[in-house]
Amino acid sequence: MTVRVALSGELEGGYDVLVGRGLLADLPTLVSRHAPAHRYVVISDDQVERTYGRRAASDLSAPLLAFPAGEGRKTRDTWADLTDRLLAHHVGRDAVIVAVGGGVVGDVAGFVAATYLRGIPVVQVPTTMLAMIDSSIGGKTGVNTPAGKNLVGAFHQPRLVLADLATLDTLPAQQLAAGLSEAVKHGVIADADYFAFLEREQSAVSAKQDAALERVVARSVEIKAGIVSADEREAGIRAALNFGHTVGHAVESASGYSLLHGEAVAIGMAYEARLAERMGLAESGLTTRITDLLSAYRLPVVRAAANSVDQLVSKMRNDKKARAGDLRFALPRTIGAMNGGVTTGWTIPAPEALVREVLAINQ
Ligand code: NAD
Ligand code: ZN
C-alpha cells in the first residue's frame, strides 16, 4: 500500500510511504522512480549492514557507509565522519542518500543529507517498527549532544519512505515492543478503532503475523503522515504526537538511556494519562486501559524508583519543548481524541504540584 505525505513547503507535492512485504527486492526500480539520481550512497549501521545494507548497496551499485550501531553513536562525530567519507568518495550534488536501518540511522543519515553540500535528497528505508511508523516520516533529522537528545538537527523531508515488512522478521522482540509503544500512542491520540484492534489482536501482532503487522504499520503510517501533512513544522497539532514524551524523555534520560525510547514513552504515557485524569481532562479509566495494553505488549508502565521526582521535574524543565514557566503536556481526553484545539493549542499547562504528586507513584 501507498500512503501520501502531502506537503506544501520544501517539497511541493509531498512524498510516498510504501508499505509491503518484499519491497526491497524492487529497490532500484522504486528508488529511480521516486528519487532519480546518477549516483546513490547507502548509509547503514554495522548490524543492519550485514542483513540488508550490503544487499541494498550492491543492488544500487552504491558505496556503503556504515557506522557502529546504537544510540550512543548518534553524534556529531558520526556526522563528521560520514560527511568526510562522502567527500572522499567525491559524492556530488547529483547523488541521493539511501538510509537503511532503524531510527538512529535515519536520523543521522537524514541530517547528513540535510547538510552535505547544503542538502541532497534522502530516501528512508526503515528496518525497525519504530522507524517505520515514526522516525522515518516527518522529516525530523539530527544528532544527540552531551546536553541532550536531538538538540542539533534540521527538517529534511525524504523523497520516499520504503517500509519492507520482511525486515521485521529479524527484529528482536524487545525492539518490536518498543516500536509498538508509538503505535499505542497513535491509537490514543487519533483512532479508537485502531486502539481496539491493538487490544484484540495483541497476540497476533506480537507474534509478527503478516496481516496484523501490515495493518499496524499501515494505520500508524497513515496517522503520522496525516498529522505531519497538517503541520509540517510542528507549530500546532503535531504536538499531539508528543503524548507520553514529556515524562518519557525525562525517564529516558534519567535511565542513562538504558531504557529504549519506546519503553520510556510507555512509562511516559502511563503518567501523562494519569495526570490528565487527575486534572479532570480525561474520562476515568483511561489510564488503566492504556497501561493494560502496554503491559500486554510487555512494555514498562512504572518509572524506576531510583530516580527522584526532583530529578525528573528538572529534566522536564530542560526539555527543549518546555516553554519558560510552566510544564506543558499533550493530554488525551479519551481513547482516540486529544484535549486542545486550533484556538487553545494542543499542549496544556499543568500545576507543578500535581505533576509531582503523579510522578511520586513508583509502583
Ligand atoms: P536503532 O536505530 O538504534 O535500532 C535498534 C537496534 O536494532 C540497533 O541495534 C539496530 O542495529 C538494530 N536493527 C535495526 N533494524 C533491525 C532489523 N531489521 N533486524 C535486527 N536488528 C535491527 O533504534 P530505533 O528504535 O529504530 O530508533 C530510535 C531512534 O529514533 C532514536 O534516536 C530516536 O531519537 C529516533 N526517533 C526519531 C524520530 C524522528 O521524528 N526523527 C521519531 C522517533 C524516534
Ligand atoms: Zn517517540
CSV table of N, CA and C in Angstrom, one decimal, residues 61 72 103 111 119 180 213 219 247 260 276 300 309 311 344-345:
chain,number,residue,atom,x,y,z
A,61,SER,N,24.4,-0.4,-6.9
A,61,SER,CA,25.8,-0.1,-7.3
A,61,SER,C,26.2,1.1,-6.6
A,72,GLY,N,24.3,5.6,21.2
A,72,GLY,CA,25.5,6.3,21.6
A,72,GLY,C,26.3,6.8,20.4
A,103,GLY,N,15.9,4.0,13.6
A,103,GLY,CA,15.8,5.5,13.7
A,103,GLY,C,17.1,6.2,13.9
A,111,PHE,N,20.3,13.8,8.6
A,111,PHE,CA,21.0,15.0,8.9
A,111,PHE,C,22.2,15.2,8.0
A,119,GLY,N,22.7,20.3,1.2
A,119,GLY,CA,21.5,19.5,1.2
A,119,GLY,C,21.3,18.7,-0.1
A,180,LEU,N,6.1,-0.6,19.1
A,180,LEU,CA,4.6,-0.7,19.2
A,180,LEU,C,4.1,0.3,20.2
A,213,LEU,N,0.7,-7.3,11.4
A,213,LEU,CA,1.8,-6.4,11.3
A,213,LEU,C,1.5,-5.4,10.2
A,219,ARG,N,-1.7,1.6,9.3
A,219,ARG,CA,-2.5,2.5,10.0
A,219,ARG,C,-1.7,3.6,10.8
A,247,VAL,N,7.2,13.3,30.0
A,247,VAL,CA,7.7,12.4,31.0
A,247,VAL,C,8.6,11.4,30.4
A,260,LEU,N,14.9,1.8,26.3
A,260,LEU,CA,14.7,2.1,24.9
A,260,LEU,C,13.7,3.3,24.8
A,276,ALA,N,-3.8,13.6,33.2
A,276,ALA,CA,-5.0,14.1,32.5
A,276,ALA,C,-6.2,13.7,33.3
A,300,PRO,N,7.1,-1.5,29.9
A,300,PRO,CA,7.0,-1.0,31.3
A,300,PRO,C,6.1,0.2,31.4
A,309,VAL,N,11.7,12.5,42.1
A,309,VAL,CA,10.8,13.3,41.4
A,309,VAL,C,11.5,14.6,41.0
A,311,GLN,N,14.6,15.1,40.3
A,311,GLN,CA,15.4,14.8,39.1
A,311,GLN,C,14.5,14.8,37.8
A,344,THR,N,-7.0,27.0,21.2
A,344,THR,CA,-6.4,26.9,22.5
A,344,THR,C,-5.0,26.3,22.4
A,345,GLY,N,-4.6,25.7,21.3
A,345,GLY,CA,-3.3,25.0,21.2
A,345,GLY,C,-3.5,23.5,21.6
